[in-house]
């Protein structure tokens, strides 16, 4: 990568940071084979209409289609393995005096890579709840192949994945924690997000306005690169291990 000097600068900033906030998006899971949303070639949505699938309206209109789409994505996530980018962030957490990871991703690859202080801004595809009474619903094996969503054992309502759909609010406590960290950290690391979905996308500029240095890691320059003090162009699975190696040298 032609980033050698930026990598060295970023490593120096990470080494002297007392508290680090981190925001990840679908891009960090791309090298694990989990499709992103908007990448033209691999994006999930190249083949699906997100409004039809990730919304109350879509679920009401065709609960079976939505259920089967999420069962497919759950299987894709379960087959995936954390990549070196996920592992590097887990190592960075071990190293840093204070490190909080906010992910927009609904997969559990950060958990499986060993990260601990993880906040899911958009929920988790591996957890399920009733769409009516919100009671948690542990998925039964037979329900994975069912053509329709299971019925809530508490109220009989349709069960849905515990992810944030279009038009739904983010979990308030998680968003408050993210805003608190962005406002108080001294370094904010952004990896693999197109930065077009709010309120998650506001975090880097909030961090910068609050005096933090912002580093963006992405193969493509985008809105997040414009917000960053340092833009490291390349895949997370390459750049993040390089960053950790530079911190050790
Ligand atoms: P997107 O699909 O919008 O953006 C993926 C980003 O990852 C792009 O900027 C790519 O350039 C970048 N990328 C691709 N490969 C990469 C790699 N190997 N390493 C690093 N970056 C890479 O996904 P998000 O920004 O996460 O919300 O989308 C944000 C939200 O939009 C999602 O959480 C979802 C969707 O609405 C909900 O489902 C609520």
Tab-separated table of C-alpha atoms and ligand atoms in Angstrom:
chain	number	residue	atom	x	y	z
A	1	UNK	CA	0.000	0.000	0.000
A	2	UNK	CA	1.297	3.496	-0.730
A	3	UNK	CA	0.282	4.403	2.812
A	4	UNK	CA	3.572	3.836	4.595
A	5	UNK	CA	3.915	7.356	5.966
A	6	UNK	CA	0.209	7.605	6.847
A	7	UNK	CA	0.409	4.224	8.589
A	8	UNK	CA	3.376	5.431	10.642
A	9	UNK	CA	1.572	8.668	11.528
A	10	UNK	CA	-1.603	6.772	12.459
A	11	UNK	CA	0.378	4.259	14.545
A	12	UNK	CA	2.011	7.111	16.460
A	13	UNK	CA	-1.403	8.676	17.151
A	14	UNK	CA	-2.831	5.324	18.298
A	15	UNK	CA	0.167	4.733	20.597
A	16	UNK	CA	-0.258	8.058	22.368
A	17	UNK	CA	-4.076	7.922	22.526
A	18	UNK	CA	-5.471	7.558	26.042
A	19	UNK	CA	-9.003	6.721	24.878
A	20	UNK	CA	-10.029	5.351	21.492
A	21	UNK	CA	-13.487	5.210	19.954
A	22	UNK	CA	-14.057	3.012	16.903
A	23	UNK	CA	-16.925	2.852	14.383
A	24	UNK	CA	-17.123	-0.075	11.968
A	25	UNK	CA	-19.403	-0.770	9.027
A	26	UNK	CA	-20.074	-3.596	6.628
A	27	UNK	CA	-16.697	-3.092	4.952
A	28	UNK	CA	-14.804	-4.678	7.829
A	29	UNK	CA	-16.742	-7.916	7.280
A	30	UNK	CA	-16.385	-7.834	3.472
A	31	UNK	CA	-13.153	-9.877	3.562
A	32	UNK	CA	-14.968	-12.480	5.631
A	33	UNK	CA	-17.373	-12.954	2.731
A	34	UNK	CA	-20.267	-11.092	4.346
A	35	UNK	CA	-21.848	-8.875	1.684
A	36	UNK	CA	-21.871	-5.128	2.240
A	37	UNK	CA	-24.970	-3.082	1.511
A	38	UNK	CA	-24.015	-0.569	-1.124
A	39	UNK	CA	-20.974	-1.892	-2.933
A	40	UNK	CA	-22.187	-2.069	-6.509
A	41	UNK	CA	-20.829	-5.529	-7.272
A	42	UNK	CA	-21.151	-7.412	-4.017
A	43	UNK	CA	-23.736	-5.266	-2.239
A	44	UNK	CA	-26.673	-7.205	-0.835
A	45	UNK	CA	-28.961	-4.595	-2.141
A	46	UNK	CA	-27.825	-4.993	-5.715
A	47	UNK	CA	-30.363	-7.808	-5.744
A	48	UNK	CA	-32.888	-6.757	-3.126
A	49	UNK	CA	-34.932	-3.672	-2.374
A	50	UNK	CA	-33.942	-2.803	1.189
A	51	UNK	CA	-37.193	-0.969	1.864
A	52	UNK	CA	-39.033	-4.165	0.979
A	53	UNK	CA	-36.927	-6.328	3.277
A	54	UNK	CA	-35.645	-4.262	6.184
A	55	UNK	CA	-38.768	-2.361	7.221
A	56	UNK	CA	-42.060	-2.796	9.089
A	57	UNK	CA	-43.935	-2.201	5.842
A	58	UNK	CA	-41.965	-4.898	4.039
A	59	UNK	CA	-42.455	-7.326	6.923
A	60	UNK	CA	-46.190	-6.653	7.076
A	61	UNK	CA	-46.497	-7.037	3.304
A	62	UNK	CA	-44.568	-10.324	3.034
A	63	UNK	CA	-43.334	-11.696	6.390
A	64	UNK	CA	-42.239	-14.949	4.744
A	65	UNK	CA	-39.950	-13.201	2.241
A	66	UNK	CA	-38.360	-11.087	4.967
A	67	UNK	CA	-37.957	-14.101	7.268
A	68	UNK	CA	-36.293	-16.211	4.573
A	69	UNK	CA	-33.953	-13.322	3.620
A	70	UNK	CA	-32.763	-12.998	7.218
A	71	UNK	CA	-32.367	-16.770	7.617
A	72	UNK	CA	-30.130	-16.698	4.514
A	73	UNK	CA	-28.072	-13.791	5.901
A	74	UNK	CA	-27.820	-15.520	9.309
A	75	UNK	CA	-26.413	-18.633	7.610
A	76	UNK	CA	-23.941	-16.457	5.653
A	77	UNK	CA	-22.767	-14.856	8.911
A	78	UNK	CA	-22.486	-18.202	10.730
A	79	UNK	CA	-20.361	-19.619	7.883
A	80	UNK	CA	-18.085	-16.561	7.894
A	81	UNK	CA	-14.922	-16.285	9.943
A	82	UNK	CA	-13.425	-13.126	11.470
A	83	UNK	CA	-10.721	-11.691	9.195
A	84	UNK	CA	-7.369	-10.083	10.189
A	85	UNK	CA	-9.119	-6.705	10.412
A	86	UNK	CA	-11.474	-7.939	13.150
A	87	UNK	CA	-8.541	-9.583	14.946
A	88	UNK	CA	-6.429	-6.416	14.772
A	89	UNK	CA	-9.225	-4.391	16.414
A	90	UNK	CA	-9.438	-6.971	19.221
A	91	UNK	CA	-5.662	-6.632	19.697
A	92	UNK	CA	-5.937	-2.840	19.682
A	93	UNK	CA	-8.519	-3.073	22.476
A	94	UNK	CA	-6.048	-5.101	24.546
A	95	UNK	CA	-3.388	-2.494	23.957
A	96	UNK	CA	-5.311	0.752	24.479
A	97	UNK	CA	-5.998	2.165	27.957
A	98	UNK	CA	-9.647	2.729	26.939
A	99	UNK	CA	-11.274	1.367	23.772
A	100	UNK	CA	-14.967	1.272	22.769
A	101	UNK	CA	-16.149	-0.381	19.547
A	102	UNK	CA	-19.415	0.743	17.968
A	103	UNK	CA	-20.468	-1.356	15.025
A	104	UNK	CA	-23.262	-0.844	12.503
A	105	UNK	CA	-22.907	-4.512	11.627
A	106	UNK	CA	-25.410	-7.079	12.807
A	107	UNK	CA	-22.933	-9.964	12.516
A	108	UNK	CA	-21.007	-11.358	15.504
A	109	UNK	CA	-17.540	-11.355	13.883
A	110	UNK	CA	-16.127	-8.750	16.280
A	111	UNK	CA	-17.212	-10.971	19.197
A	112	UNK	CA	-15.706	-14.051	17.586
A	113	UNK	CA	-12.444	-12.158	16.927
A	114	UNK	CA	-12.138	-11.441	20.665
A	115	UNK	CA	-13.321	-7.841	20.947
A	116	UNK	CA	-15.087	-7.253	24.253
A	117	UNK	CA	-16.355	-3.661	24.574
A	118	UNK	CA	-18.743	-3.895	21.606
A	119	UNK	CA	-21.912	-1.880	21.055
A	120	UNK	CA	-24.290	-2.867	18.242
A	121	UNK	CA	-25.835	0.339	16.904
A	122	UNK	CA	-28.098	-1.575	14.509
A	123	UNK	CA	-28.785	-4.672	16.590
A	124	UNK	CA	-27.851	-8.290	15.983
A	125	UNK	CA	-28.978	-10.777	13.330
A	126	UNK	CA	-28.399	-13.668	15.730
A	127	UNK	CA	-31.039	-12.437	18.177
A	128	UNK	CA	-34.798	-12.519	17.658
A	129	UNK	CA	-37.768	-10.864	19.296
A	130	UNK	CA	-41.510	-10.491	18.889
A	131	UNK	CA	-42.515	-7.665	16.555
A	132	UNK	CA	-45.509	-6.912	18.805
A	133	UNK	CA	-44.483	-7.390	22.461
A	134	UNK	CA	-40.679	-7.342	21.894
A	135	UNK	CA	-40.145	-10.426	24.111
A	136	UNK	CA	-36.868	-12.158	23.171
A	137	UNK	CA	-37.377	-15.340	21.100
A	138	UNK	CA	-34.616	-18.003	21.162
A	139	UNK	CA	-34.572	-19.386	17.603
A	140	UNK	CA	-35.409	-23.100	17.345
A	141	UNK	CA	-33.570	-25.153	14.670
A	142	UNK	CA	-36.790	-26.040	12.833
A	143	UNK	CA	-37.695	-22.327	12.611
A	144	UNK	CA	-34.675	-21.669	10.389
A	145	UNK	CA	-36.228	-23.535	7.475
A	146	UNK	CA	-39.798	-22.396	8.097
A	147	UNK	CA	-41.453	-20.460	5.241
A	148	UNK	CA	-42.975	-17.966	7.686
A	149	UNK	CA	-41.672	-16.270	10.854
A	150	UNK	CA	-42.423	-18.176	14.091
A	151	UNK	CA	-45.155	-16.988	16.444
A	152	UNK	CA	-44.148	-15.324	19.712
A	153	UNK	CA	-44.627	-17.773	22.625
A	154	UNK	CA	-45.814	-14.882	24.780
A	155	UNK	CA	-48.382	-13.074	22.618
A	156	UNK	CA	-48.537	-14.978	19.327
A	157	UNK	CA	-47.180	-12.046	17.320
A	158	UNK	CA	-44.720	-12.564	14.430
A	159	UNK	CA	-41.061	-12.953	15.432
A	160	UNK	CA	-38.408	-10.839	13.653
A	161	UNK	CA	-34.640	-10.406	13.865
A	162	UNK	CA	-33.511	-7.982	16.600
A	163	UNK	CA	-32.014	-5.603	14.037
A	164	UNK	CA	-32.861	-1.939	13.402
A	165	UNK	CA	-35.087	-1.554	10.324
A	166	UNK	CA	-35.543	1.501	8.139
A	167	UNK	CA	-37.568	4.071	10.031
A	168	UNK	CA	-36.862	2.482	13.419
A	169	UNK	CA	-34.892	4.117	16.219
A	170	UNK	CA	-31.463	2.904	17.292
A	171	UNK	CA	-31.244	1.474	20.830
A	172	UNK	CA	-31.165	4.696	22.871
A	173	UNK	CA	-28.594	3.562	25.459
A	174	UNK	CA	-26.194	2.392	22.739
A	175	UNK	CA	-26.511	5.648	20.798
A	176	UNK	CA	-26.002	7.667	23.995
A	177	UNK	CA	-22.857	5.647	24.772
A	178	UNK	CA	-21.566	6.204	21.239
A	179	UNK	CA	-22.134	9.953	21.450
A	180	UNK	CA	-20.481	10.066	24.875
A	181	UNK	CA	-17.372	8.215	23.648
A	182	UNK	CA	-17.179	10.279	20.444
A	183	UNK	CA	-17.358	13.471	22.531
A	184	UNK	CA	-14.647	12.440	24.992
A	185	UNK	CA	-12.155	10.190	23.222
A	186	UNK	CA	-8.907	11.565	21.861
A	187	UNK	CA	-8.804	9.306	18.821
A	188	UNK	CA	-11.705	8.049	16.689
A	189	UNK	CA	-11.039	5.212	14.221
A	190	UNK	CA	-13.549	4.598	11.392
A	191	UNK	CA	-13.359	1.363	9.393
A	192	UNK	CA	-15.433	0.174	6.441
A	193	UNK	CA	-18.435	2.449	6.367
A	194	UNK	CA	-19.874	4.526	3.533
A	195	UNK	CA	-20.958	7.049	6.169
A	196	UNK	CA	-24.371	7.653	4.616
A	197	UNK	CA	-26.646	6.304	7.369
A	198	UNK	CA	-27.416	8.531	10.345
A	199	UNK	CA	-27.143	8.833	13.306
A	200	UNK	CA	-24.132	6.457	13.201
A	201	UNK	CA	-22.505	8.541	10.466
A	202	UNK	CA	-22.512	11.640	12.708
A	203	UNK	CA	-20.061	10.083	15.181
A	204	UNK	CA	-16.768	10.896	13.407
A	205	UNK	CA	-17.663	14.568	12.941
A	206	UNK	CA	-18.855	14.730	16.573
A	207	UNK	CA	-15.502	13.292	17.650
A	208	UNK	CA	-13.605	15.766	15.507
A	209	UNK	CA	-15.639	18.734	16.791
A	210	UNK	CA	-14.860	17.529	20.307
A	211	UNK	CA	-11.120	17.616	19.650
A	212	UNK	CA	-10.366	13.987	18.722
A	213	UNK	CA	-8.116	12.980	15.839
A	214	UNK	CA	-10.108	10.973	13.262
A	215	UNK	CA	-8.649	8.172	11.142
A	216	UNK	CA	-10.655	6.580	8.294
A	217	UNK	CA	-9.820	3.156	6.819
A	218	UNK	CA	-11.535	2.361	3.511
A	219	UNK	CA	-10.511	1.163	0.025
A	220	UNK	CA	-12.489	4.093	-1.388
A	221	UNK	CA	-12.414	7.780	-0.393
A	222	UNK	CA	-15.888	8.847	0.762
A	223	UNK	CA	-17.683	11.160	3.231
A	224	UNK	CA	-15.773	9.638	6.158
A	225	UNK	CA	-12.423	10.377	4.502
A	226	UNK	CA	-13.480	14.021	4.225
A	227	UNK	CA	-14.105	14.037	8.007
A	228	UNK	CA	-10.775	12.410	8.815
A	229	UNK	CA	-7.424	13.855	9.792
A	230	UNK	CA	-5.846	10.755	8.242
A	231	UNK	CA	-7.307	8.609	5.453
A	232	UNK	CA	-5.715	5.164	5.100
A	233	UNK	CA	-6.770	3.811	1.715
A	234	UNK	CA	-7.064	0.044	1.558
A	235	UNK	CA	-8.948	-2.968	2.889
A	236	UNK	CA	-9.323	-3.229	6.657
A	237	UNK	CA	-7.904	-6.742	6.612
A	238	UNK	CA	-4.630	-5.299	5.343
A	239	UNK	CA	-4.445	-1.816	6.850
A	240	UNK	CA	-5.381	-2.717	10.451
A	241	UNK	CA	-2.744	-5.453	10.889
A	242	UNK	CA	-0.199	-3.059	9.309
A	243	UNK	CA	-1.216	-0.445	11.888
A	244	UNK	CA	-0.719	-2.879	14.788
A	245	UNK	CA	2.659	-3.952	13.367
A	246	UNK	CA	3.752	-0.306	13.061
A	247	UNK	CA	2.658	0.287	16.683
A	248	UNK	CA	4.894	-2.569	17.811
A	249	UNK	CA	7.952	-1.402	15.871
B	1	LIG	P1	-22.081	0.098	3.060
B	1	LIG	O1	-22.302	-1.105	2.208
B	1	LIG	O2	-22.946	1.316	2.882
B	1	LIG	O3	-20.575	0.592	2.904
B	1	LIG	C1	-19.536	-0.354	2.963
B	1	LIG	C2	-18.239	0.437	3.021
B	1	LIG	O4	-17.179	-0.480	3.210
B	1	LIG	C3	-17.948	1.204	1.732
B	1	LIG	O5	-17.489	2.498	2.060
B	1	LIG	C4	-16.828	0.381	1.082
B	1	LIG	O6	-15.925	1.214	0.353
B	1	LIG	C5	-16.137	-0.166	2.310
B	1	LIG	N1	-15.384	-1.406	2.102
B	1	LIG	C6	-15.581	-2.373	1.161
B	1	LIG	N2	-14.672	-3.368	1.323
B	1	LIG	C7	-13.902	-3.019	2.399
B	1	LIG	C8	-12.804	-3.618	3.078
B	1	LIG	N3	-12.288	-4.808	2.682
B	1	LIG	N4	-12.266	-2.985	4.149
B	1	LIG	C9	-12.765	-1.783	4.561
B	1	LIG	N5	-13.814	-1.156	3.968
B	1	LIG	C10	-14.364	-1.777	2.900
B	1	LIG	O7	-22.174	-0.413	4.580
B	1	LIG	P2	-22.334	0.487	5.874
B	1	LIG	O8	-21.627	1.793	5.739
B	1	LIG	O9	-21.984	-0.355	7.039
B	1	LIG	O10	-28.148	-0.207	8.417
B	1	LIG	O11	-23.932	0.760	5.892
B	1	LIG	C11	-24.442	1.436	7.029
B	1	LIG	C12	-25.828	0.923	7.259
B	1	LIG	O12	-26.611	1.022	6.063
B	1	LIG	C13	-25.922	-0.544	7.628
B	1	LIG	O13	-25.636	-0.764	8.990
B	1	LIG	C14	-27.399	-0.800	7.357
B	1	LIG	C15	-27.621	0.004	6.099
B	1	LIG	O14	-28.871	0.689	6.153
B	1	LIG	C16	-29.193	-0.953	8.896
B	1	LIG	O15	-29.410	-2.069	8.499
B	1	LIG	C17	-29.991	-0.240	9.930
